PDB file of C-alpha atoms in Angstrom:
ATOM      1  CA  MET A   1     215.409  97.131 162.641  1.00 85.00           C
ATOM      2  CA  GLU A   2     215.617  99.878 160.079  1.00 88.00           C
ATOM      3  CA  ILE A   3     212.920 102.465 159.514  1.00 89.00           C
ATOM      4  CA  ASP A   4     212.650 104.260 156.187  1.00 91.00           C
ATOM      5  CA  ARG A   5     213.969 107.825 156.526  1.00 89.00           C
ATOM      6  CA  ARG A   6     210.651 109.167 155.229  1.00 94.00           C
ATOM      7  CA  TYR A   7     209.098 108.247 158.575  1.00 93.00           C
ATOM      8  CA  GLN A   8     210.091 110.232 161.640  1.00 95.00           C
ATOM      9  CA  PHE A   9     209.336 109.102 165.184  1.00 96.00           C
ATOM     10  CA  PRO A  10     209.875 111.004 168.447  1.00 96.00           C
ATOM     11  CA  ALA A  11     212.765 109.824 170.650  1.00 96.00           C
ATOM     12  CA  ASP A  12     210.292 108.517 173.261  1.00 96.00           C
ATOM     13  CA  THR A  13     208.492 106.219 170.814  1.00 96.00           C
ATOM     14  CA  SER A  14     207.524 102.820 172.247  1.00 96.00           C
ATOM     15  CA  ALA A  15     207.562  99.496 170.404  1.00 95.00           C
ATOM     16  CA  LYS A  16     205.682  96.278 171.018  1.00 92.00           C
ATOM     17  CA  ILE A  17     205.339  92.967 169.266  1.00 88.00           C
ATOM     18  CA  LEU A  18     201.761  92.500 168.083  1.00 86.00           C
ATOM     19  CA  THR A  19     199.898  89.654 166.403  1.00 81.00           C
ATOM     20  CA  SER A  20     197.607  89.928 163.423  1.00 77.00           C
ATOM     21  CA  GLY A  21     194.548  87.990 164.618  1.00 70.00           C
ATOM     22  CA  LEU A  22     194.587  85.012 166.959  1.00 68.00           C
ATOM     23  CA  LEU A  23     197.106  82.943 165.034  1.00 70.00           C
ATOM     24  CA  GLY A  24     198.375  85.559 162.587  1.00 72.00           C
ATOM     25  CA  ASP A  25     201.770  86.919 161.775  1.00 82.00           C
ATOM     26  CA  GLN A  26     203.664  88.990 164.290  1.00 84.00           C
ATOM     27  CA  TYR A  27     204.764  92.543 163.596  1.00 88.00           C
ATOM     28  CA  ILE A  28     206.291  95.469 165.467  1.00 91.00           C
ATOM     29  CA  GLY A  29     203.901  98.278 166.372  1.00 92.00           C
ATOM     30  CA  LEU A  30     205.365 101.728 167.014  1.00 94.00           C
ATOM     31  CA  ASP A  31     203.524 104.210 169.233  1.00 95.00           C
ATOM     32  CA  PRO A  32     204.968 107.699 168.843  1.00 95.00           C
ATOM     33  CA  GLY A  33     205.580 109.683 172.006  1.00 94.00           C
ATOM     34  CA  GLY A  34     205.591 113.444 172.446  1.00 95.00           C
ATOM     35  CA  ASP A  35     209.318 114.246 172.545  1.00 96.00           C
ATOM     36  CA  ASP A  36     210.513 117.232 170.500  1.00 96.00           C
ATOM     37  CA  LYS A  37     213.564 115.269 169.303  1.00 96.00           C
ATOM     38  CA  ASN A  38     213.235 112.455 166.765  1.00 96.00           C
ATOM     39  CA  LEU A  39     214.966 109.094 166.707  1.00 94.00           C
ATOM     40  CA  GLN A  40     218.210 109.277 164.756  1.00 93.00           C
ATOM     41  CA  ALA A  41     220.120 106.592 162.849  1.00 92.00           C
ATOM     42  CA  GLY A  42     221.612 104.177 165.386  1.00 92.00           C
ATOM     43  CA  ASP A  43     219.272 105.190 168.242  1.00 93.00           C
ATOM     44  CA  SER A  44     217.497 102.561 170.341  1.00 92.00           C
ATOM     45  CA  ILE A  45     213.868 102.442 171.392  1.00 92.00           C
ATOM     46  CA  LYS A  46     213.913 102.210 175.173  1.00 91.00           C
ATOM     47  CA  LEU A  47     210.198 101.536 175.847  1.00 89.00           C
ATOM     48  CA  THR A  48     209.384  98.036 174.631  1.00 90.00           C
ATOM     49  CA  GLN A  49     206.830  95.323 175.301  1.00 85.00           C
ATOM     50  CA  SER A  50     207.237  91.645 174.480  1.00 81.00           C
ATOM     51  CA  ALA A  51     204.701  89.613 172.566  1.00 76.00           C
ATOM     52  CA  VAL A  52     201.767  88.212 174.486  1.00 72.00           C
ATOM     53  CA  VAL A  53     201.862  84.422 174.374  1.00 71.00           C
ATOM     54  CA  LEU A  54     198.329  83.223 173.691  1.00 69.00           C
ATOM     55  CA  GLU A  55     198.912  79.859 175.357  1.00 66.00           C
ATOM     56  CA  ASP A  56     199.957  81.598 178.591  1.00 73.00           C
ATOM     57  CA  LEU A  57     196.797  83.727 178.608  1.00 74.00           C
ATOM     58  CA  ILE A  58     194.589  80.702 178.019  1.00 77.00           C
ATOM     59  CA  GLY A  59     196.375  78.777 180.780  1.00 79.00           C
ATOM     60  CA  LYS A  60     195.943  81.659 183.225  1.00 82.00           C
ATOM     61  CA  ALA A  61     192.261  81.996 182.333  1.00 83.00           C
ATOM     62  CA  LEU A  62     191.649  78.259 182.776  1.00 83.00           C
ATOM     63  CA  TYR A  63     193.593  78.188 186.041  1.00 81.00           C
ATOM     64  CA  GLY A  64     191.593  81.187 187.299  1.00 78.00           C
ATOM     65  CA  LYS A  65     188.286  79.522 186.406  1.00 71.00           C
ATOM     66  CA  ALA A  66     189.370  76.281 188.081  1.00 70.00           C
ATOM     67  CA  ALA A  67     190.370  78.179 191.217  1.00 72.00           C
ATOM     68  CA  GLU A  68     187.027  80.026 191.237  1.00 73.00           C
ATOM     69  CA  GLY A  69     185.122  76.773 190.840  1.00 69.00           C
ATOM     70  CA  GLY A  70     187.072  75.090 193.616  1.00 60.00           C
ATOM     71  CA  GLY A  71     186.552  78.057 195.902  1.00 54.00           C
ATOM     72  CA  ASN A  72     182.788  78.018 195.351  1.00 54.00           C
ATOM     73  CA  ARG A  73     182.593  74.293 196.091  1.00 52.00           C
ATOM     74  CA  GLN A  74     184.491  74.817 199.315  1.00 53.00           C
ATOM     75  CA  LYS A  75     182.137  77.622 200.330  1.00 54.00           C
ATOM     76  CA  GLU A  76     179.089  75.481 199.558  1.00 54.00           C
ATOM     77  CA  ALA A  77     180.536  72.572 201.554  1.00 53.00           C
ATOM     78  CA  ALA A  78     181.133  74.865 204.537  1.00 52.00           C
ATOM     79  CA  LYS A  79     177.422  75.840 204.710  1.00 53.00           C
TER      80      LYS A  79
END
């Protein structure tokens, strides 16, 4: 990835893949850190975060709800 030279970011800047809306385009978000030194040509951003996969989140939420529901039924049956 190339960043226009007009924009300067500290060396400890973090990057993450973000999504515009629920089903929107993906883009890279840069969060500047507080380092006194700036990123130079050829430097790498060390702090990164992958994109969140919406399907995984939905699956985890549904699995969690199913587990909660099953747990409550078991508790009610034990009474």
